[in-house]
């Protein structure tokens, strides 16, 4: 059996039921592999990841996925799949008729927590996870922690005596229960004047506003002195990090930066996007960038 389908970006397509026709030389229905000669009544199910526990009306099956059940009575059943505390349970309901074995689509379990290993060069940095107003102290590198990924994106902050403060988004590979984040810490630098830009959120518009009182650039460049402006927008939206510091979500139309080269990282965890570019800022001028990002 085969059928051609047209799938649009972002579309969740449900296929119509498939009825298989017996090949020439056979009679009667073709049983599912492993089913009794009479065909049985029930369902077959696999999961991502495999090896998950399956419950039928709260009765746990003795086997782990992939499973095949052929001893049910006709009727409606609640199906629940679990795989430890790292994954959110998967729930469904099926109705089976007599002598029918329903082939269910693979159940894709969503991660609830990911075990992340935090490392830094040099080691001995204090690790803090930040998400909105939530701050979680993890420990000193190298260290690991189980991180809740059911909410929004986390930002990793590292502090170490003699090194510049580090800040970067926690980017994870979809579906992977373990991850590693390694930071290369720069040696501390002393600015002759001014302070580091401070990011705050306007209480009314909720728009990131960057206040930069007399910035002293640590980047050498032939772009001249002074301060320029970066305007950046992306499709789809992304979080903007400039030189490791979170600015806010695109579009950003007024980011004041000291003249010189700057590293801009664009992150969208929903589409598994992390892209880094370099921009050249010239004093008194505006640099505009508009990018289309490719999902990972």
PDB file of C-alpha atoms in Angstrom:
ATOM      1  CA  UNK A   1       0.000   0.000   0.000  1.00  0.00           C
ATOM      2  CA  UNK A   2       1.300   3.476  -0.823  1.00  0.00           C
ATOM      3  CA  UNK A   3      -0.100   6.964  -0.955  1.00  0.00           C
ATOM      4  CA  UNK A   4       1.414  10.348  -1.829  1.00  0.00           C
ATOM      5  CA  UNK A   5       0.845  13.205   0.612  1.00  0.00           C
ATOM      6  CA  UNK A   6       1.674  16.913   0.537  1.00  0.00           C
ATOM      7  CA  UNK A   7       2.977  18.146   3.884  1.00  0.00           C
ATOM      8  CA  UNK A   8       3.273  21.864   4.647  1.00  0.00           C
ATOM      9  CA  UNK A   9       5.718  23.332   7.147  1.00  0.00           C
ATOM     10  CA  UNK A  10       4.301  23.158  10.668  1.00  0.00           C
ATOM     11  CA  UNK A  11       1.393  20.931   9.605  1.00  0.00           C
ATOM     12  CA  UNK A  12       0.332  17.934  11.714  1.00  0.00           C
ATOM     13  CA  UNK A  13      -1.199  15.532   9.218  1.00  0.00           C
ATOM     14  CA  UNK A  14      -3.425  12.610  10.257  1.00  0.00           C
ATOM     15  CA  UNK A  15      -3.591   9.835   7.703  1.00  0.00           C
ATOM     16  CA  UNK A  16      -6.840   8.075   6.908  1.00  0.00           C
ATOM     17  CA  UNK A  17      -7.165   4.444   8.031  1.00  0.00           C
ATOM     18  CA  UNK A  18      -5.387   1.966   5.758  1.00  0.00           C
ATOM     19  CA  UNK A  19      -7.135  -1.203   4.620  1.00  0.00           C
ATOM     20  CA  UNK A  20      -4.757  -3.870   3.330  1.00  0.00           C
ATOM     21  CA  UNK A  21      -5.940  -6.290   0.656  1.00  0.00           C
ATOM     22  CA  UNK A  22      -4.837  -9.920   0.818  1.00  0.00           C
ATOM     23  CA  UNK A  23      -2.448 -10.971  -1.915  1.00  0.00           C
ATOM     24  CA  UNK A  24      -3.505 -13.507  -4.531  1.00  0.00           C
ATOM     25  CA  UNK A  25      -3.432 -17.042  -3.218  1.00  0.00           C
ATOM     26  CA  UNK A  26      -4.410 -16.124   0.343  1.00  0.00           C
ATOM     27  CA  UNK A  27      -7.840 -16.138   1.889  1.00  0.00           C
ATOM     28  CA  UNK A  28      -9.334 -14.191   4.730  1.00  0.00           C
ATOM     29  CA  UNK A  29      -7.729 -11.346   6.672  1.00  0.00           C
ATOM     30  CA  UNK A  30      -3.952 -11.147   6.995  1.00  0.00           C
ATOM     31  CA  UNK A  31      -3.104 -11.272  10.725  1.00  0.00           C
ATOM     32  CA  UNK A  32      -0.654  -8.859  12.313  1.00  0.00           C
ATOM     33  CA  UNK A  33       2.754 -10.462  12.828  1.00  0.00           C
ATOM     34  CA  UNK A  34       2.792 -12.332  16.128  1.00  0.00           C
ATOM     35  CA  UNK A  35      -1.010 -12.340  16.531  1.00  0.00           C
ATOM     36  CA  UNK A  36      -2.945 -15.541  17.126  1.00  0.00           C
ATOM     37  CA  UNK A  37      -4.243 -17.421  14.102  1.00  0.00           C
ATOM     38  CA  UNK A  38      -7.691 -15.922  14.638  1.00  0.00           C
ATOM     39  CA  UNK A  39      -6.286 -12.397  14.466  1.00  0.00           C
ATOM     40  CA  UNK A  40      -7.237 -11.430  18.006  1.00  0.00           C
ATOM     41  CA  UNK A  41      -8.583  -8.115  19.257  1.00  0.00           C
ATOM     42  CA  UNK A  42      -6.360  -5.308  20.460  1.00  0.00           C
ATOM     43  CA  UNK A  43      -3.601  -2.993  19.254  1.00  0.00           C
ATOM     44  CA  UNK A  44       0.101  -2.700  18.503  1.00  0.00           C
ATOM     45  CA  UNK A  45       2.211   0.266  19.606  1.00  0.00           C
ATOM     46  CA  UNK A  46       5.807   1.438  19.504  1.00  0.00           C
ATOM     47  CA  UNK A  47       7.263   4.505  21.198  1.00  0.00           C
ATOM     48  CA  UNK A  48      10.090   7.002  20.906  1.00  0.00           C
ATOM     49  CA  UNK A  49      12.079   6.162  22.962  1.00  0.00           C
ATOM     50  CA  UNK A  50      11.426   2.427  22.955  1.00  0.00           C
ATOM     51  CA  UNK A  51      11.335   0.360  26.129  1.00  0.00           C
ATOM     52  CA  UNK A  52       8.475   2.364  27.640  1.00  0.00           C
ATOM     53  CA  UNK A  53       5.823   1.037  30.032  1.00  0.00           C
ATOM     54  CA  UNK A  54       2.264   0.693  28.670  1.00  0.00           C
ATOM     55  CA  UNK A  55      -0.943   0.788  30.733  1.00  0.00           C
ATOM     56  CA  UNK A  56      -4.360  -0.314  29.441  1.00  0.00           C
ATOM     57  CA  UNK A  57      -7.119   1.131  31.652  1.00  0.00           C
ATOM     58  CA  UNK A  58      -4.443   1.501  34.402  1.00  0.00           C
ATOM     59  CA  UNK A  59      -3.391  -2.167  34.021  1.00  0.00           C
ATOM     60  CA  UNK A  60       0.316  -2.335  33.235  1.00  0.00           C
ATOM     61  CA  UNK A  61       1.383  -4.702  30.497  1.00  0.00           C
ATOM     62  CA  UNK A  62       4.217  -7.112  31.365  1.00  0.00           C
ATOM     63  CA  UNK A  63       6.218  -6.198  28.241  1.00  0.00           C
ATOM     64  CA  UNK A  64       7.859  -2.929  27.219  1.00  0.00           C
ATOM     65  CA  UNK A  65       7.420  -1.184  23.867  1.00  0.00           C
ATOM     66  CA  UNK A  66       7.132  -2.188  21.125  1.00  0.00           C
ATOM     67  CA  UNK A  67       4.050  -4.096  22.306  1.00  0.00           C
ATOM     68  CA  UNK A  68       1.216  -6.018  20.703  1.00  0.00           C
ATOM     69  CA  UNK A  69      -1.999  -6.807  22.542  1.00  0.00           C
ATOM     70  CA  UNK A  70      -4.445  -9.288  20.990  1.00  0.00           C
ATOM     71  CA  UNK A  71      -6.514 -10.511  23.959  1.00  0.00           C
ATOM     72  CA  UNK A  72      -8.841  -7.564  24.560  1.00  0.00           C
ATOM     73  CA  UNK A  73     -12.608  -7.668  24.436  1.00  0.00           C
ATOM     74  CA  UNK A  74     -14.238  -5.304  21.911  1.00  0.00           C
ATOM     75  CA  UNK A  75     -14.658  -1.844  23.417  1.00  0.00           C
ATOM     76  CA  UNK A  76     -12.987   1.464  24.299  1.00  0.00           C
ATOM     77  CA  UNK A  77      -9.712   1.618  26.238  1.00  0.00           C
ATOM     78  CA  UNK A  78      -7.501   4.291  27.783  1.00  0.00           C
ATOM     79  CA  UNK A  79      -3.833   3.866  26.811  1.00  0.00           C
ATOM     80  CA  UNK A  80      -1.049   5.453  28.894  1.00  0.00           C
ATOM     81  CA  UNK A  81       2.687   5.295  28.191  1.00  0.00           C
ATOM     82  CA  UNK A  82       5.399   6.169  30.731  1.00  0.00           C
ATOM     83  CA  UNK A  83       9.197   6.194  30.614  1.00  0.00           C
ATOM     84  CA  UNK A  84      10.643   7.298  33.949  1.00  0.00           C
ATOM     85  CA  UNK A  85      10.463  10.777  35.448  1.00  0.00           C
ATOM     86  CA  UNK A  86      12.332  12.433  32.550  1.00  0.00           C
ATOM     87  CA  UNK A  87       9.392  12.140  30.134  1.00  0.00           C
ATOM     88  CA  UNK A  88       5.822  13.426  30.249  1.00  0.00           C
ATOM     89  CA  UNK A  89       3.291  10.534  30.127  1.00  0.00           C
ATOM     90  CA  UNK A  90       1.587   9.942  26.754  1.00  0.00           C
ATOM     91  CA  UNK A  91      -2.192   9.389  26.788  1.00  0.00           C
ATOM     92  CA  UNK A  92      -4.627   8.124  24.162  1.00  0.00           C
ATOM     93  CA  UNK A  93      -7.970   6.395  23.772  1.00  0.00           C
ATOM     94  CA  UNK A  94      -8.809   3.660  21.281  1.00  0.00           C
ATOM     95  CA  UNK A  95     -11.908   1.721  20.302  1.00  0.00           C
ATOM     96  CA  UNK A  96     -11.403  -1.793  18.946  1.00  0.00           C
ATOM     97  CA  UNK A  97     -13.924  -4.072  17.239  1.00  0.00           C
ATOM     98  CA  UNK A  98     -13.989  -7.851  17.398  1.00  0.00           C
ATOM     99  CA  UNK A  99     -11.065  -9.483  15.548  1.00  0.00           C
ATOM    100  CA  UNK A 100      -9.452  -6.077  14.952  1.00  0.00           C
ATOM    101  CA  UNK A 101      -5.826  -5.284  15.844  1.00  0.00           C
ATOM    102  CA  UNK A 102      -5.338  -1.508  15.588  1.00  0.00           C
ATOM    103  CA  UNK A 103      -1.900  -0.337  14.451  1.00  0.00           C
ATOM    104  CA  UNK A 104      -1.327   2.856  16.473  1.00  0.00           C
ATOM    105  CA  UNK A 105       1.146   5.503  15.286  1.00  0.00           C
ATOM    106  CA  UNK A 106       4.380   5.695  17.252  1.00  0.00           C
ATOM    107  CA  UNK A 107       3.942   7.542  20.550  1.00  0.00           C
ATOM    108  CA  UNK A 108       6.571  10.301  20.826  1.00  0.00           C
ATOM    109  CA  UNK A 109       7.220  11.097  24.484  1.00  0.00           C
ATOM    110  CA  UNK A 110       8.131  14.678  25.400  1.00  0.00           C
ATOM    111  CA  UNK A 111      11.101  15.277  27.666  1.00  0.00           C
ATOM    112  CA  UNK A 112      10.302  16.860  31.026  1.00  0.00           C
ATOM    113  CA  UNK A 113      13.870  17.023  32.369  1.00  0.00           C
ATOM    114  CA  UNK A 114      17.327  16.791  30.790  1.00  0.00           C
ATOM    115  CA  UNK A 115      20.538  15.917  32.631  1.00  0.00           C
ATOM    116  CA  UNK A 116      23.071  18.596  31.707  1.00  0.00           C
ATOM    117  CA  UNK A 117      26.814  18.454  32.364  1.00  0.00           C
ATOM    118  CA  UNK A 118      28.345  21.915  32.885  1.00  0.00           C
ATOM    119  CA  UNK A 119      32.065  22.395  32.199  1.00  0.00           C
ATOM    120  CA  UNK A 120      34.291  25.430  31.838  1.00  0.00           C
ATOM    121  CA  UNK A 121      37.843  26.285  30.863  1.00  0.00           C
ATOM    122  CA  UNK A 122      39.307  27.082  33.346  1.00  0.00           C
ATOM    123  CA  UNK A 123      37.179  25.078  35.805  1.00  0.00           C
ATOM    124  CA  UNK A 124      35.878  26.250  39.177  1.00  0.00           C
ATOM    125  CA  UNK A 125      33.160  28.603  37.882  1.00  0.00           C
ATOM    126  CA  UNK A 126      29.912  29.082  39.790  1.00  0.00           C
ATOM    127  CA  UNK A 127      26.968  28.038  37.570  1.00  0.00           C
ATOM    128  CA  UNK A 128      23.537  29.660  37.808  1.00  0.00           C
ATOM    129  CA  UNK A 129      20.493  28.914  35.634  1.00  0.00           C
ATOM    130  CA  UNK A 130      18.183  31.861  34.945  1.00  0.00           C
ATOM    131  CA  UNK A 131      14.658  31.760  33.493  1.00  0.00           C
ATOM    132  CA  UNK A 132      12.603  34.924  33.901  1.00  0.00           C
ATOM    133  CA  UNK A 133      12.579  35.734  37.620  1.00  0.00           C
ATOM    134  CA  UNK A 134      13.703  32.202  38.490  1.00  0.00           C
ATOM    135  CA  UNK A 135      17.348  31.674  39.473  1.00  0.00           C
ATOM    136  CA  UNK A 136      18.802  28.254  40.284  1.00  0.00           C
ATOM    137  CA  UNK A 137      22.299  27.729  41.648  1.00  0.00           C
ATOM    138  CA  UNK A 138      23.820  24.541  40.191  1.00  0.00           C
ATOM    139  CA  UNK A 139      27.352  24.361  41.656  1.00  0.00           C
ATOM    140  CA  UNK A 140      30.957  24.776  40.591  1.00  0.00           C
ATOM    141  CA  UNK A 141      32.225  23.427  37.268  1.00  0.00           C
ATOM    142  CA  UNK A 142      32.508  20.604  36.491  1.00  0.00           C
ATOM    143  CA  UNK A 143      29.018  19.734  37.740  1.00  0.00           C
ATOM    144  CA  UNK A 144      25.733  18.304  36.480  1.00  0.00           C
ATOM    145  CA  UNK A 145      22.046  18.864  37.171  1.00  0.00           C
ATOM    146  CA  UNK A 146      18.609  17.672  36.077  1.00  0.00           C
ATOM    147  CA  UNK A 147      17.072  20.672  34.296  1.00  0.00           C
ATOM    148  CA  UNK A 148      13.335  21.198  33.836  1.00  0.00           C
ATOM    149  CA  UNK A 149      12.696  21.826  30.118  1.00  0.00           C
ATOM    150  CA  UNK A 150       8.896  21.926  30.247  1.00  0.00           C
ATOM    151  CA  UNK A 151       8.906  25.734  30.539  1.00  0.00           C
ATOM    152  CA  UNK A 152      10.791  28.483  28.743  1.00  0.00           C
ATOM    153  CA  UNK A 153      14.430  28.799  27.716  1.00  0.00           C
ATOM    154  CA  UNK A 154      17.153  28.833  30.379  1.00  0.00           C
ATOM    155  CA  UNK A 155      20.168  31.148  30.348  1.00  0.00           C
ATOM    156  CA  UNK A 156      23.454  29.896  31.816  1.00  0.00           C
ATOM    157  CA  UNK A 157      25.519  32.327  33.884  1.00  0.00           C
ATOM    158  CA  UNK A 158      29.035  31.486  35.094  1.00  0.00           C
ATOM    159  CA  UNK A 159      31.215  33.511  37.448  1.00  0.00           C
ATOM    160  CA  UNK A 160      34.831  32.873  38.362  1.00  0.00           C
ATOM    161  CA  UNK A 161      37.470  35.047  40.020  1.00  0.00           C
ATOM    162  CA  UNK A 162      39.907  36.308  37.406  1.00  0.00           C
ATOM    163  CA  UNK A 163      37.523  35.631  34.492  1.00  0.00           C
ATOM    164  CA  UNK A 164      34.901  37.709  32.732  1.00  0.00           C
ATOM    165  CA  UNK A 165      31.296  36.859  33.602  1.00  0.00           C
ATOM    166  CA  UNK A 166      29.799  34.411  31.110  1.00  0.00           C
ATOM    167  CA  UNK A 167      26.205  34.272  29.853  1.00  0.00           C
ATOM    168  CA  UNK A 168      24.714  32.087  27.102  1.00  0.00           C
ATOM    169  CA  UNK A 169      21.455  30.299  26.294  1.00  0.00           C
ATOM    170  CA  UNK A 170      21.081  26.637  27.212  1.00  0.00           C
ATOM    171  CA  UNK A 171      20.553  24.996  23.815  1.00  0.00           C
ATOM    172  CA  UNK A 172      19.472  21.345  23.848  1.00  0.00           C
ATOM    173  CA  UNK A 173      19.046  18.731  21.134  1.00  0.00           C
ATOM    174  CA  UNK A 174      15.382  17.773  20.815  1.00  0.00           C
ATOM    175  CA  UNK A 175      14.615  14.373  22.294  1.00  0.00           C
ATOM    176  CA  UNK A 176      18.049  13.838  23.892  1.00  0.00           C
ATOM    177  CA  UNK A 177      17.853  13.121  27.658  1.00  0.00           C
ATOM    178  CA  UNK A 178      21.491  14.149  28.291  1.00  0.00           C
ATOM    179  CA  UNK A 179      23.496  17.167  27.178  1.00  0.00           C
ATOM    180  CA  UNK A 180      26.803  18.940  27.826  1.00  0.00           C
ATOM    181  CA  UNK A 181      27.479  22.684  27.918  1.00  0.00           C
ATOM    182  CA  UNK A 182      31.123  23.808  27.910  1.00  0.00           C
ATOM    183  CA  UNK A 183      32.113  27.456  28.351  1.00  0.00           C
ATOM    184  CA  UNK A 184      35.456  29.019  27.429  1.00  0.00           C
ATOM    185  CA  UNK A 185      35.938  31.758  30.019  1.00  0.00           C
ATOM    186  CA  UNK A 186      37.945  34.824  29.036  1.00  0.00           C
ATOM    187  CA  UNK A 187      40.547  36.330  31.322  1.00  0.00           C
ATOM    188  CA  UNK A 188      39.251  39.303  33.282  1.00  0.00           C
ATOM    189  CA  UNK A 189      39.755  42.744  31.778  1.00  0.00           C
ATOM    190  CA  UNK A 190      39.641  46.090  33.537  1.00  0.00           C
ATOM    191  CA  UNK A 191      37.795  48.878  31.717  1.00  0.00           C
ATOM    192  CA  UNK A 192      39.302  52.345  32.050  1.00  0.00           C
ATOM    193  CA  UNK A 193      35.920  54.097  32.145  1.00  0.00           C
ATOM    194  CA  UNK A 194      32.246  53.340  32.102  1.00  0.00           C
ATOM    195  CA  UNK A 195      30.249  50.241  32.956  1.00  0.00           C
ATOM    196  CA  UNK A 196      28.935  47.155  31.236  1.00  0.00           C
ATOM    197  CA  UNK A 197      25.561  47.652  29.477  1.00  0.00           C
ATOM    198  CA  UNK A 198      22.619  46.803  31.708  1.00  0.00           C
ATOM    199  CA  UNK A 199      19.494  45.205  30.202  1.00  0.00           C
ATOM    200  CA  UNK A 200      16.133  45.942  31.753  1.00  0.00           C
ATOM    201  CA  UNK A 201      12.543  45.384  30.617  1.00  0.00           C
ATOM    202  CA  UNK A 202      10.192  48.320  30.302  1.00  0.00           C
ATOM    203  CA  UNK A 203       7.330  47.683  32.809  1.00  0.00           C
ATOM    204  CA  UNK A 204       4.650  48.762  30.326  1.00  0.00           C
ATOM    205  CA  UNK A 205       5.805  47.654  26.890  1.00  0.00           C
ATOM    206  CA  UNK A 206       7.839  44.623  28.094  1.00  0.00           C
ATOM    207  CA  UNK A 207      10.405  45.575  25.464  1.00  0.00           C
ATOM    208  CA  UNK A 208      14.108  45.034  26.262  1.00  0.00           C
ATOM    209  CA  UNK A 209      15.839  48.426  26.656  1.00  0.00           C
ATOM    210  CA  UNK A 210      19.621  48.629  26.796  1.00  0.00           C
ATOM    211  CA  UNK A 211      21.100  51.420  28.909  1.00  0.00           C
ATOM    212  CA  UNK A 212      24.752  52.041  28.137  1.00  0.00           C
ATOM    213  CA  UNK A 213      26.346  54.722  30.325  1.00  0.00           C
ATOM    214  CA  UNK A 214      29.745  55.479  28.753  1.00  0.00           C
ATOM    215  CA  UNK A 215      30.804  52.105  27.388  1.00  0.00           C
ATOM    216  CA  UNK A 216      34.510  51.329  27.144  1.00  0.00           C
ATOM    217  CA  UNK A 217      35.098  48.804  24.368  1.00  0.00           C
ATOM    218  CA  UNK A 218      37.472  45.870  24.910  1.00  0.00           C
ATOM    219  CA  UNK A 219      37.510  45.121  21.160  1.00  0.00           C
ATOM    220  CA  UNK A 220      40.243  46.499  18.931  1.00  0.00           C
ATOM    221  CA  UNK A 221      39.121  47.475  15.453  1.00  0.00           C
ATOM    222  CA  UNK A 222      39.760  49.828  12.595  1.00  0.00           C
ATOM    223  CA  UNK A 223      36.161  51.092  12.755  1.00  0.00           C
ATOM    224  CA  UNK A 224      37.068  54.221  14.694  1.00  0.00           C
ATOM    225  CA  UNK A 225      35.907  55.169  18.178  1.00  0.00           C
ATOM    226  CA  UNK A 226      32.538  56.123  19.528  1.00  0.00           C
ATOM    227  CA  UNK A 227      29.267  54.240  19.662  1.00  0.00           C
ATOM    228  CA  UNK A 228      27.113  52.897  16.838  1.00  0.00           C
ATOM    229  CA  UNK A 229      23.704  51.206  16.640  1.00  0.00           C
ATOM    230  CA  UNK A 230      22.694  47.687  15.678  1.00  0.00           C
ATOM    231  CA  UNK A 231      19.257  46.946  14.260  1.00  0.00           C
ATOM    232  CA  UNK A 232      18.428  43.265  13.826  1.00  0.00           C
ATOM    233  CA  UNK A 233      15.368  41.209  12.930  1.00  0.00           C
ATOM    234  CA  UNK A 234      14.921  37.520  12.157  1.00  0.00           C
ATOM    235  CA  UNK A 235      12.343  35.166  10.732  1.00  0.00           C
ATOM    236  CA  UNK A 236      11.294  33.237  12.781  1.00  0.00           C
ATOM    237  CA  UNK A 237      11.756  35.291  15.959  1.00  0.00           C
ATOM    238  CA  UNK A 238      14.848  34.664  18.055  1.00  0.00           C
ATOM    239  CA  UNK A 239      16.553  35.713  21.253  1.00  0.00           C
ATOM    240  CA  UNK A 240      19.470  38.074  20.654  1.00  0.00           C
ATOM    241  CA  UNK A 241      22.754  37.667  22.549  1.00  0.00           C
ATOM    242  CA  UNK A 242      25.484  40.228  21.879  1.00  0.00           C
ATOM    243  CA  UNK A 243      28.950  39.187  23.075  1.00  0.00           C
ATOM    244  CA  UNK A 244      27.279  36.610  25.332  1.00  0.00           C
ATOM    245  CA  UNK A 245      24.787  39.019  26.926  1.00  0.00           C
ATOM    246  CA  UNK A 246      21.046  38.626  26.461  1.00  0.00           C
ATOM    247  CA  UNK A 247      19.449  41.690  24.816  1.00  0.00           C
ATOM    248  CA  UNK A 248      15.910  40.394  24.162  1.00  0.00           C
ATOM    249  CA  UNK A 249      13.710  39.009  21.396  1.00  0.00           C
ATOM    250  CA  UNK A 250      13.717  40.211  17.791  1.00  0.00           C
ATOM    251  CA  UNK A 251      13.027  42.705  16.396  1.00  0.00           C
ATOM    252  CA  UNK A 252      15.659  44.876  18.110  1.00  0.00           C
ATOM    253  CA  UNK A 253      15.820  48.312  16.523  1.00  0.00           C
ATOM    254  CA  UNK A 254      18.173  50.233  18.838  1.00  0.00           C
ATOM    255  CA  UNK A 255      21.107  48.338  20.360  1.00  0.00           C
ATOM    256  CA  UNK A 256      23.912  50.826  21.152  1.00  0.00           C
ATOM    257  CA  UNK A 257      27.354  49.206  20.870  1.00  0.00           C
ATOM    258  CA  UNK A 258      30.933  50.447  20.965  1.00  0.00           C
ATOM    259  CA  UNK A 259      32.635  50.623  17.585  1.00  0.00           C
ATOM    260  CA  UNK A 260      34.309  47.363  16.611  1.00  0.00           C
ATOM    261  CA  UNK A 261      33.478  43.743  15.896  1.00  0.00           C
ATOM    262  CA  UNK A 262      30.809  42.013  17.964  1.00  0.00           C
ATOM    263  CA  UNK A 263      29.524  38.450  18.113  1.00  0.00           C
ATOM    264  CA  UNK A 264      25.740  38.084  17.837  1.00  0.00           C
ATOM    265  CA  UNK A 265      24.072  34.763  18.696  1.00  0.00           C
ATOM    266  CA  UNK A 266      20.457  34.139  17.649  1.00  0.00           C
ATOM    267  CA  UNK A 267      18.522  31.412  19.478  1.00  0.00           C
ATOM    268  CA  UNK A 268      15.060  29.907  19.058  1.00  0.00           C
ATOM    269  CA  UNK A 269      14.749  26.716  21.130  1.00  0.00           C
ATOM    270  CA  UNK A 270      11.269  25.979  19.740  1.00  0.00           C
ATOM    271  CA  UNK A 271      12.743  25.376  16.264  1.00  0.00           C
ATOM    272  CA  UNK A 272      16.158  24.178  17.514  1.00  0.00           C
ATOM    273  CA  UNK A 273      17.894  27.254  16.045  1.00  0.00           C
ATOM    274  CA  UNK A 274      21.261  28.602  17.160  1.00  0.00           C
ATOM    275  CA  UNK A 275      23.110  30.803  14.682  1.00  0.00           C
ATOM    276  CA  UNK A 276      26.098  33.074  15.315  1.00  0.00           C
ATOM    277  CA  UNK A 277      27.167  36.018  13.174  1.00  0.00           C
ATOM    278  CA  UNK A 278      29.779  38.771  13.441  1.00  0.00           C
ATOM    279  CA  UNK A 279      28.829  42.421  12.956  1.00  0.00           C
ATOM    280  CA  UNK A 280      31.070  45.436  12.419  1.00  0.00           C
ATOM    281  CA  UNK A 281      29.844  48.535  14.251  1.00  0.00           C
ATOM    282  CA  UNK A 282      31.094  51.974  13.180  1.00  0.00           C
ATOM    283  CA  UNK A 283      30.924  55.012  15.380  1.00  0.00           C
ATOM    284  CA  UNK A 284      27.889  57.186  14.692  1.00  0.00           C
ATOM    285  CA  UNK A 285      26.438  54.730  12.152  1.00  0.00           C
ATOM    286  CA  UNK A 286      23.626  52.156  12.166  1.00  0.00           C
ATOM    287  CA  UNK A 287      24.229  48.563  11.105  1.00  0.00           C
ATOM    288  CA  UNK A 288      21.027  46.774   9.977  1.00  0.00           C
ATOM    289  CA  UNK A 289      20.662  43.015   9.653  1.00  0.00           C
ATOM    290  CA  UNK A 290      17.587  41.010   8.574  1.00  0.00           C
ATOM    291  CA  UNK A 291      18.011  37.239   8.541  1.00  0.00           C
ATOM    292  CA  UNK A 292      15.960  34.145   7.744  1.00  0.00           C
ATOM    293  CA  UNK A 293      17.015  31.396  10.148  1.00  0.00           C
ATOM    294  CA  UNK A 294      16.971  27.716   9.252  1.00  0.00           C
ATOM    295  CA  UNK A 295      15.399  25.351  11.807  1.00  0.00           C
ATOM    296  CA  UNK A 296      17.752  22.648  13.084  1.00  0.00           C
TER     297      UNK A 296
END
